[in-house]
CSV table of C-alpha atoms in Angstrom, one decimal:
chain,number,residue,atom,x,y,z
A,159,UNK,CA,12.2,-12.2,-4.9
A,160,UNK,CA,10.2,-12.9,-8.7
A,161,UNK,CA,12.9,-12.6,-11.4
A,162,UNK,CA,11.8,-11.6,-15.0
A,163,UNK,CA,14.4,-12.3,-17.4
A,164,UNK,CA,14.0,-11.2,-21.1
A,165,UNK,CA,16.5,-12.2,-23.9
A,166,UNK,CA,18.1,-9.5,-24.9
A,167,UNK,CA,18.5,-6.0,-23.6
A,168,UNK,CA,19.2,-4.1,-26.7
A,169,UNK,CA,18.2,-5.8,-30.4
A,170,UNK,CA,18.9,-4.1,-33.6
A,171,UNK,CA,17.2,-5.8,-36.7
A,172,UNK,CA,16.4,-4.9,-40.5
A,173,UNK,CA,12.6,-3.9,-42.0
A,174,UNK,CA,11.2,-7.3,-43.0
A,175,UNK,CA,13.3,-9.8,-40.4
A,176,UNK,CA,11.4,-12.2,-38.1
A,177,UNK,CA,12.1,-11.0,-34.6
A,178,UNK,CA,11.6,-13.0,-31.5
A,179,UNK,CA,11.9,-11.8,-28.0
A,180,UNK,CA,11.7,-14.1,-25.0
A,181,UNK,CA,10.6,-13.9,-21.7
A,182,UNK,CA,10.9,-16.4,-18.1
A,183,UNK,CA,9.4,-16.0,-15.1
A,184,UNK,CA,11.2,-17.8,-12.5
A,185,UNK,CA,8.0,-17.8,-9.9
A,186,UNK,CA,5.4,-20.0,-11.5
A,187,UNK,CA,3.0,-17.2,-12.2
A,188,UNK,CA,-0.2,-18.0,-14.0
A,189,UNK,CA,-0.4,-14.8,-16.4
A,190,UNK,CA,2.4,-12.8,-18.2
A,191,UNK,CA,1.7,-10.0,-20.4
A,192,UNK,CA,4.2,-8.1,-23.4
A,193,UNK,CA,3.9,-4.0,-23.7
A,194,UNK,CA,5.5,-1.8,-25.6
A,195,UNK,CA,6.6,1.5,-24.2
A,196,UNK,CA,6.8,5.1,-26.3
A,197,UNK,CA,7.7,8.4,-25.1
A,198,UNK,CA,4.3,10.2,-24.4
A,199,UNK,CA,2.4,7.1,-24.2
A,200,UNK,CA,3.1,5.0,-21.4
A,201,UNK,CA,2.8,1.4,-21.5
A,202,UNK,CA,0.5,-0.4,-23.9
A,203,UNK,CA,-1.0,-3.8,-24.1
A,204,UNK,CA,0.0,-5.8,-26.9
A,205,UNK,CA,-0.4,-9.3,-25.5
A,206,UNK,CA,-1.5,-11.5,-23.0
A,207,UNK,CA,-1.7,-15.1,-21.9
A,208,UNK,CA,-3.6,-16.4,-18.5
A,209,UNK,CA,-2.0,-20.2,-18.8
A,210,UNK,CA,-0.2,-22.3,-21.0
A,211,UNK,CA,-0.9,-22.2,-24.6
A,212,UNK,CA,-3.6,-19.6,-23.7
A,213,UNK,CA,-3.4,-15.9,-25.3
A,214,UNK,CA,-5.2,-13.0,-25.5
A,215,UNK,CA,-4.9,-9.7,-27.6
A,216,UNK,CA,-4.3,-6.3,-25.9
A,217,UNK,CA,-5.0,-3.0,-27.4
A,218,UNK,CA,-2.7,-3.2,-30.0
A,219,UNK,CA,-1.9,-6.5,-31.2
A,220,UNK,CA,-1.4,-5.6,-35.0
A,221,UNK,CA,2.2,-6.9,-36.7
A,222,UNK,CA,3.0,-9.4,-33.5
A,223,UNK,CA,2.1,-12.6,-32.3
A,224,UNK,CA,2.6,-14.4,-29.1
A,225,UNK,CA,3.6,-18.0,-27.9
A,226,UNK,CA,3.2,-19.9,-24.5
A,227,UNK,CA,4.3,-23.3,-24.6
A,228,UNK,CA,5.1,-23.8,-21.2
A,229,UNK,CA,4.7,-21.8,-18.0
A,230,UNK,CA,7.4,-20.2,-17.6
A,231,UNK,CA,8.2,-18.7,-20.8
A,232,UNK,CA,6.3,-15.8,-22.9
A,233,UNK,CA,7.8,-15.3,-26.5
A,234,UNK,CA,7.0,-12.3,-28.8
A,235,UNK,CA,7.3,-12.2,-32.1
A,236,UNK,CA,7.4,-9.6,-35.0
A,237,UNK,CA,6.5,-11.6,-38.1
A,238,UNK,CA,7.8,-8.9,-40.3
A,239,UNK,CA,9.5,-5.8,-38.5
A,240,UNK,CA,8.8,-2.3,-39.5
A,241,UNK,CA,10.1,0.9,-38.5
A,242,UNK,CA,7.2,1.6,-36.7
A,243,UNK,CA,7.9,-1.2,-34.1
A,244,UNK,CA,11.3,0.3,-33.0
A,245,UNK,CA,10.3,0.6,-29.2
A,246,UNK,CA,11.2,-0.6,-25.8
A,247,UNK,CA,9.5,-3.8,-25.2
A,248,UNK,CA,8.6,-5.4,-21.7
A,249,UNK,CA,7.6,-7.8,-20.1
A,250,UNK,CA,5.5,-8.5,-17.1
A,251,UNK,CA,4.6,-11.6,-14.6
A,252,UNK,CA,1.8,-11.9,-12.2
A,253,UNK,CA,0.5,-14.7,-9.6
A,254,UNK,CA,-3.2,-15.3,-10.9
A,255,UNK,CA,-6.3,-13.8,-12.0
A,256,UNK,CA,-7.1,-12.9,-8.8
A,257,UNK,CA,-3.5,-10.8,-8.5
A,258,UNK,CA,-2.8,-7.6,-10.0
A,259,UNK,CA,0.5,-6.4,-9.2
A,260,UNK,CA,2.8,-7.3,-11.8
A,261,UNK,CA,6.3,-8.1,-11.9
A,262,UNK,CA,8.6,-6.7,-14.6
A,263,UNK,CA,11.7,-7.7,-16.6
A,264,UNK,CA,14.3,-5.3,-17.3
A,265,UNK,CA,13.0,-4.4,-20.8
A,266,UNK,CA,14.3,-4.9,-24.5
A,267,UNK,CA,15.0,-1.6,-26.2
A,268,UNK,CA,14.2,-3.4,-30.0
A,269,UNK,CA,15.7,-1.0,-33.0
A,270,UNK,CA,14.6,-1.7,-36.7
A,271,UNK,CA,16.2,0.0,-39.1
B,267,UNK,CA,-6.1,1.7,-23.8
B,268,UNK,CA,-4.4,4.0,-21.6
B,269,UNK,CA,-6.8,5.1,-18.6
B,270,UNK,CA,-4.6,7.2,-16.3
B,271,UNK,CA,-3.1,10.5,-17.0
B,272,UNK,CA,-0.5,11.6,-14.7
B,273,UNK,CA,0.1,15.1,-13.7
B,274,UNK,CA,2.2,16.7,-14.2
B,275,UNK,CA,4.5,15.4,-16.7
B,276,UNK,CA,7.7,16.1,-15.1
B,277,UNK,CA,9.0,17.2,-11.6
B,278,UNK,CA,11.8,18.6,-10.8
B,279,UNK,CA,12.8,18.9,-7.0
B,280,UNK,CA,15.9,19.7,-4.3
B,281,UNK,CA,17.0,17.0,-1.7
B,282,UNK,CA,15.2,16.5,1.2
B,283,UNK,CA,12.1,18.4,-0.2
B,284,UNK,CA,8.6,16.4,-0.8
B,285,UNK,CA,7.5,15.3,-4.5
B,286,UNK,CA,3.2,15.1,-5.3
B,287,UNK,CA,2.3,13.6,-8.6
B,288,UNK,CA,-1.1,13.0,-9.6
B,289,UNK,CA,-3.1,10.4,-11.2
B,290,UNK,CA,-6.8,10.9,-13.0
B,291,UNK,CA,-8.8,7.9,-14.7
B,292,UNK,CA,-11.9,7.5,-16.7
B,293,UNK,CA,-13.6,4.7,-15.5
B,294,UNK,CA,-14.6,2.9,-12.4
B,295,UNK,CA,-11.9,1.0,-10.8
B,296,UNK,CA,-10.9,-2.0,-8.9
B,297,UNK,CA,-7.3,-1.2,-7.3
B,298,UNK,CA,-5.0,1.2,-8.6
B,299,UNK,CA,-1.3,0.4,-8.4
B,300,UNK,CA,2.2,3.2,-8.8
B,301,UNK,CA,4.8,2.0,-9.9
B,302,UNK,CA,8.5,3.0,-10.6
B,303,UNK,CA,10.6,3.1,-13.9
B,304,UNK,CA,14.9,3.8,-13.4
B,305,UNK,CA,15.9,5.1,-16.7
B,306,UNK,CA,16.1,2.9,-19.4
B,307,UNK,CA,15.0,-0.4,-17.1
B,308,UNK,CA,11.4,-2.4,-16.5
B,309,UNK,CA,9.1,-1.0,-14.0
B,310,UNK,CA,8.9,-1.8,-9.9
B,311,UNK,CA,6.0,-1.9,-8.2
B,312,UNK,CA,5.2,0.2,-5.5
B,313,UNK,CA,2.2,0.5,-3.8
B,314,UNK,CA,-1.4,-0.8,-4.4
B,315,UNK,CA,-4.8,0.8,-3.2
B,316,UNK,CA,-8.1,-0.8,-3.5
B,317,UNK,CA,-11.2,1.1,-4.4
B,318,UNK,CA,-12.4,0.8,-1.1
B,319,UNK,CA,-9.4,2.4,0.5
B,320,UNK,CA,-8.5,6.2,0.9
B,321,UNK,CA,-5.1,6.2,1.8
B,322,UNK,CA,-2.0,3.9,2.5
B,323,UNK,CA,1.2,4.8,3.1
B,324,UNK,CA,4.5,2.5,2.5
B,325,UNK,CA,7.9,4.0,4.1
B,326,UNK,CA,8.4,7.7,2.4
B,327,UNK,CA,5.0,6.6,0.4
B,328,UNK,CA,1.9,8.2,0.5
B,329,UNK,CA,-0.9,7.5,-1.8
B,330,UNK,CA,-4.4,8.8,-1.2
B,331,UNK,CA,-7.5,7.8,-3.6
B,332,UNK,CA,-10.4,9.6,-4.3
B,333,UNK,CA,-13.1,7.6,-6.3
B,334,UNK,CA,-15.6,10.7,-6.6
B,335,UNK,CA,-13.0,12.6,-8.3
B,336,UNK,CA,-11.4,9.7,-9.9
B,337,UNK,CA,-8.2,10.7,-9.0
B,338,UNK,CA,-5.5,9.7,-6.7
B,339,UNK,CA,-2.0,11.4,-5.5
B,340,UNK,CA,1.4,10.1,-4.7
B,341,UNK,CA,3.4,11.5,-2.2
B,342,UNK,CA,7.2,11.0,-1.9
B,343,UNK,CA,8.4,12.4,1.5
B,344,UNK,CA,12.0,13.9,1.9
B,345,UNK,CA,13.0,12.7,-1.5
B,346,UNK,CA,16.8,11.2,-2.2
B,347,UNK,CA,18.9,11.0,-5.4
B,348,UNK,CA,17.8,7.9,-5.9
B,349,UNK,CA,14.0,9.0,-6.1
B,350,UNK,CA,14.8,10.1,-9.7
B,351,UNK,CA,13.1,8.0,-11.6
B,352,UNK,CA,9.5,8.5,-13.5
B,353,UNK,CA,6.5,7.4,-11.6
B,354,UNK,CA,3.2,5.4,-13.3
B,355,UNK,CA,-0.4,4.7,-12.3
B,356,UNK,CA,-1.9,1.9,-12.9
B,357,UNK,CA,-5.6,1.0,-12.8
B,358,UNK,CA,-7.4,-2.5,-13.2
B,359,UNK,CA,-11.2,-3.5,-12.8
B,360,UNK,CA,-13.4,-5.9,-10.9
B,361,UNK,CA,-12.6,-9.4,-13.0
B,362,UNK,CA,-10.1,-8.0,-15.2
B,363,UNK,CA,-6.8,-8.6,-14.3
B,364,UNK,CA,-5.4,-6.3,-17.3
B,365,UNK,CA,-3.8,-3.1,-16.2
B,366,UNK,CA,-4.0,0.3,-17.7
B,367,UNK,CA,-0.8,2.6,-17.6
B,368,UNK,CA,-0.7,6.4,-17.7
B,369,UNK,CA,2.3,8.1,-19.6
B,370,UNK,CA,3.9,8.8,-16.2
B,371,UNK,CA,5.6,11.5,-14.1
B,372,UNK,CA,10.0,12.1,-14.7
B,373,UNK,CA,10.7,13.5,-11.4
B,374,UNK,CA,14.5,14.9,-10.7
B,375,UNK,CA,15.7,15.1,-7.4
B,376,UNK,CA,18.8,17.6,-7.6
B,377,UNK,CA,21.7,16.9,-4.7
């Protein structure tokens, strides 16, 4: 079974702090994704990566950056956390560019106070 | 951008009944998928239907796709308490493996 893990289930940070969310997948998937999920809005894509050191902006990249130094690990960085970044963050991976099924981690519920 | 819209937003049914939810989308798609999310957890892939398919089954799940109406439906037969979850449709486009998700349908199965 594909396993996608995220570093924290719950996180509380203060406004202005730098926040790192980590995601690791163990099935040698090429593609990795970061979403945020808010009530009534569904999942919105923040950033994705189709290869090591490659990244592409999703629909809502403002205020976020990402890093993919190793194939199995994809990090989301909030450079200066703000209260409107309080959300559920979901990481996902998929096998390759011709594979559309995504495997999700359990999510990190981030609260910025 | 949000492509799919699920209907209804919420659904409450008795155990053993069938649950039907719909997804409409705006632009032509390559595939449409359905995912389930249990409370506060990640999403789990349920089923994928390609744009040239009209119906697909997986266990108690039946998915239909009508590309002329840009809509899909998910039917869960003989529902169980464990089916209580939110259900999301997700679409992708040819040569673009990013997914666009709808806002989801919350299903509650009463014992």
